[in-house]
PDB file of C-alpha atoms in Angstrom:
ATOM      1  CA  MET C 200    -123.641  15.018 -34.529  1.00 74.00           C
ATOM      2  CA  LYS C 201    -122.604  11.632 -35.258  1.00 82.00           C
ATOM      3  CA  ARG C 202    -118.979  12.458 -35.174  1.00 85.00           C
ATOM      4  CA  PHE C 203    -119.604  13.621 -31.635  1.00 85.00           C
ATOM      5  CA  TRP C 204    -120.747  10.336 -30.595  1.00 88.00           C
ATOM      6  CA  ILE C 205    -117.929   8.486 -32.423  1.00 91.00           C
ATOM      7  CA  ARG C 206    -115.325  10.670 -30.220  1.00 91.00           C
ATOM      8  CA  ARG C 207    -117.025  10.347 -27.382  1.00 92.00           C
ATOM      9  CA  ALA C 208    -117.076   6.342 -27.435  1.00 92.00           C
ATOM     10  CA  ALA C 209    -113.400   6.668 -28.710  1.00 94.00           C
ATOM     11  CA  LYS C 210    -112.548   8.846 -25.673  1.00 94.00           C
ATOM     12  CA  PHE C 211    -114.351   6.442 -23.183  1.00 95.00           C
ATOM     13  CA  LEU C 212    -112.809   3.376 -24.782  1.00 96.00           C
ATOM     14  CA  GLY C 213    -109.557   4.903 -24.371  1.00 96.00           C
ATOM     15  CA  PHE C 214    -110.183   5.818 -20.609  1.00 96.00           C
ATOM     16  CA  ALA C 215    -111.355   2.383 -20.079  1.00 94.00           C
ATOM     17  CA  ILE C 216    -108.450   0.658 -21.503  1.00 95.00           C
ATOM     18  CA  LEU C 217    -105.978   3.130 -19.479  1.00 96.00           C
ATOM     19  CA  PHE C 218    -107.996   2.362 -16.392  1.00 94.00           C
ATOM     20  CA  VAL C 219    -107.599  -1.550 -16.754  1.00 92.00           C
ATOM     21  CA  GLY C 220    -104.291  -1.365 -17.631  1.00 94.00           C
ATOM     22  CA  LEU C 221    -103.261   0.674 -14.467  1.00 95.00           C
ATOM     23  CA  VAL C 222    -105.306  -1.433 -11.955  1.00 93.00           C
ATOM     24  CA  GLY C 223    -103.725  -4.609 -13.624  1.00 94.00           C
ATOM     25  CA  LEU C 224    -100.438  -3.005 -13.375  1.00 95.00           C
ATOM     26  CA  ALA C 225    -101.024  -2.328  -9.673  1.00 95.00           C
ATOM     27  CA  VAL C 226    -102.263  -5.691  -8.702  1.00 94.00           C
ATOM     28  CA  MET C 227     -99.342  -7.088 -10.532  1.00 95.00           C
ATOM     29  CA  SER C 228     -96.916  -4.802  -8.564  1.00 96.00           C
ATOM     30  CA  LEU C 229     -98.511  -5.558  -5.414  1.00 95.00           C
ATOM     31  CA  TRP C 230     -98.743  -9.205  -5.662  1.00 94.00           C
ATOM     32  CA  ASN C 231     -94.784  -9.277  -7.044  1.00 95.00           C
ATOM     33  CA  ALA C 232     -93.627  -6.959  -4.163  1.00 96.00           C
ATOM     34  CA  LEU C 233     -95.805  -8.308  -0.837  1.00 94.00           C
ATOM     35  CA  LEU C 234     -96.762 -12.061  -1.724  1.00 93.00           C
ATOM     36  CA  PRO C 235     -93.491 -13.647  -3.010  1.00 93.00           C
ATOM     37  CA  PRO C 236     -91.265 -12.582   0.279  1.00 93.00           C
ATOM     38  CA  ILE C 237     -94.142 -13.203   2.493  1.00 93.00           C
ATOM     39  CA  LEU C 238     -95.847 -16.468   1.315  1.00 92.00           C
ATOM     40  CA  GLY C 239     -93.130 -17.914  -0.888  1.00 92.00           C
ATOM     41  CA  VAL C 240     -95.393 -17.907  -3.917  1.00 93.00           C
ATOM     42  CA  THR C 241     -94.395 -17.220  -7.350  1.00 94.00           C
ATOM     43  CA  THR C 242     -94.674 -13.976  -9.333  1.00 95.00           C
ATOM     44  CA  ILE C 243     -97.272 -13.371 -11.917  1.00 95.00           C
ATOM     45  CA  THR C 244     -97.613 -11.581 -15.357  1.00 95.00           C
ATOM     46  CA  PHE C 245     -99.829  -8.616 -16.183  1.00 95.00           C
ATOM     47  CA  CYS C 246    -102.510 -11.187 -17.779  1.00 95.00           C
ATOM     48  CA  GLN C 247    -102.523 -13.482 -14.575  1.00 95.00           C
ATOM     49  CA  ALA C 248    -103.172  -9.954 -12.642  1.00 95.00           C
ATOM     50  CA  LEU C 249    -105.969  -9.108 -14.888  1.00 94.00           C
ATOM     51  CA  GLY C 250    -107.257 -12.606 -14.381  1.00 94.00           C
ATOM     52  CA  LEU C 251    -107.342 -12.194 -10.735  1.00 93.00           C
ATOM     53  CA  LEU C 252    -109.247  -9.036 -11.015  1.00 91.00           C
ATOM     54  CA  VAL C 253    -111.914 -10.824 -12.733  1.00 90.00           C
ATOM     55  CA  LEU C 254    -111.886 -13.654 -10.484  1.00 91.00           C
ATOM     56  CA  SER C 255    -112.230 -11.568  -7.433  1.00 89.00           C
ATOM     57  CA  ARG C 256    -115.004  -9.500  -9.014  1.00 86.00           C
ATOM     58  CA  LEU C 257    -116.896 -12.773  -9.583  1.00 85.00           C
ATOM     59  CA  LEU C 258    -116.253 -14.394  -6.394  1.00 87.00           C
ATOM     60  CA  PHE C 259    -116.660 -11.274  -3.934  1.00 85.00           C
ATOM     61  CA  GLY C 260    -118.532  -8.245  -5.968  1.00 77.00           C
ATOM     62  CA  GLY C 261    -120.843 -10.269  -8.272  1.00 61.00           C
ATOM     63  CA  PRO C 262    -120.835  -9.531 -12.134  1.00 54.00           C
ATOM     64  CA  GLY C 263    -122.240  -6.128 -11.612  1.00 56.00           C
ATOM     65  CA  TRP C 264    -125.404  -6.303 -13.537  1.00 53.00           C
ATOM     66  CA  ARG C 265    -127.994  -6.686 -10.838  1.00 52.00           C
ATOM     67  CA  GLY C 266    -128.459  -3.104  -9.860  1.00 49.00           C
ATOM     68  CA  GLY C 267    -125.993  -3.200  -6.922  1.00 48.00           C
ATOM     69  CA  ARG C 268    -124.017   0.047  -5.896  1.00 50.00           C
ATOM     70  CA  GLY C 269    -120.459  -1.745  -6.184  1.00 50.00           C
ATOM     71  CA  TRP C 270    -118.969  -3.403  -3.267  1.00 48.00           C
ATOM     72  CA  GLY C 271    -121.296  -4.367  -0.674  1.00 50.00           C
ATOM     73  CA  GLY C 272    -123.859  -1.865  -1.955  1.00 54.00           C
ATOM     74  CA  GLY C 273    -127.371  -2.333  -1.440  1.00 55.00           C
ATOM     75  CA  GLY C 274    -129.424  -1.731  -4.344  1.00 59.00           C
ATOM     76  CA  PRO C 275    -132.894  -2.529  -5.234  1.00 63.00           C
ATOM     77  CA  ARG C 276    -132.656  -5.570  -3.537  1.00 64.00           C
ATOM     78  CA  ASN C 277    -131.635  -4.370  -0.456  1.00 70.00           C
ATOM     79  CA  SER C 278    -134.313  -1.527  -0.374  1.00 79.00           C
ATOM     80  CA  ILE C 279    -137.139  -4.423  -1.161  1.00 84.00           C
ATOM     81  CA  TRP C 280    -136.083  -6.126   1.701  1.00 80.00           C
ATOM     82  CA  LYS C 281    -136.322  -3.247   4.008  1.00 84.00           C
ATOM     83  CA  GLN C 282    -139.632  -2.401   2.611  1.00 86.00           C
ATOM     84  CA  LYS C 283    -140.859  -5.887   3.496  1.00 86.00           C
ATOM     85  CA  MET C 284    -139.487  -5.781   7.028  1.00 84.00           C
ATOM     86  CA  ALA C 285    -141.240  -2.363   7.698  1.00 86.00           C
ATOM     87  CA  GLU C 286    -144.317  -3.808   6.563  1.00 88.00           C
ATOM     88  CA  ARG C 287    -144.124  -6.775   8.850  1.00 86.00           C
ATOM     89  CA  TRP C 288    -143.313  -4.440  11.770  1.00 86.00           C
ATOM     90  CA  LYS C 289    -146.258  -2.344  11.468  1.00 87.00           C
ATOM     91  CA  HIS C 290    -148.620  -5.391  11.816  1.00 88.00           C
ATOM     92  CA  LEU C 291    -146.631  -6.508  15.186  1.00 88.00           C
ATOM     93  CA  THR C 292    -147.943  -6.152  18.650  1.00 89.00           C
ATOM     94  CA  PRO C 293    -145.674  -4.204  21.088  1.00 89.00           C
ATOM     95  CA  GLU C 294    -145.184  -7.336  22.770  1.00 91.00           C
ATOM     96  CA  GLN C 295    -144.266  -9.215  19.478  1.00 90.00           C
ATOM     97  CA  ARG C 296    -141.731  -6.849  18.854  1.00 89.00           C
ATOM     98  CA  GLU C 297    -139.886  -6.880  22.145  1.00 91.00           C
ATOM     99  CA  GLN C 298    -139.755 -10.736  21.436  1.00 90.00           C
ATOM    100  CA  MET C 299    -138.172 -10.088  17.999  1.00 86.00           C
ATOM    101  CA  LYS C 300    -135.890  -7.503  19.510  1.00 87.00           C
ATOM    102  CA  ALA C 301    -134.614 -10.031  22.297  1.00 89.00           C
ATOM    103  CA  LYS C 302    -134.404 -12.830  19.830  1.00 88.00           C
ATOM    104  CA  TRP C 303    -132.334 -10.579  17.482  1.00 84.00           C
ATOM    105  CA  LYS C 304    -130.025  -9.537  20.339  1.00 86.00           C
ATOM    106  CA  ASP C 305    -129.615 -13.257  21.180  1.00 85.00           C
ATOM    107  CA  ARG C 306    -128.512 -14.031  17.622  1.00 84.00           C
ATOM    108  CA  CYS C 307    -126.124 -10.797  17.225  1.00 82.00           C
ATOM    109  CA  ARG C 308    -124.401 -11.788  20.504  1.00 78.00           C
ATOM    110  CA  GLY C 309    -123.805 -15.633  19.449  1.00 67.00           C
ATOM    111  CA  ASN C 310    -126.046 -16.872  22.197  1.00 58.00           C
ATOM    112  CA  ASN C 311    -127.504 -19.994  20.452  1.00 55.00           C
ATOM    113  CA  SER C 312    -129.183 -21.388  23.519  1.00 52.00           C
ATOM    114  CA  GLY C 313    -132.541 -21.759  21.978  1.00 49.00           C
ATOM    115  CA  GLN C 314    -130.913 -24.485  19.593  1.00 48.00           C
TER     116      GLN C 314
END
């Protein structure tokens, strides 16, 4: 039984290394093929491509341990927010609901006449 888990962990580690290598190679190749001719920047190495992947994940995707579902995912935080809004919505009168709808329509249109 122990051998099974060791083999499974080794297989997972191998696939993870292969995946990171292929994604890093893709980033490096795309960067070197597109950006130097377009923007005049220098080419990057494989390690720099991996660094860009980590940096972009931290800046745009977060570290990934908060329970989200990947890029722009929702996760538990989103469902808690939806539950709170549904609870508030239940306690509003029909007039208050219409006022709230109108307020959000103005916000979404960019009509900031109330400020």
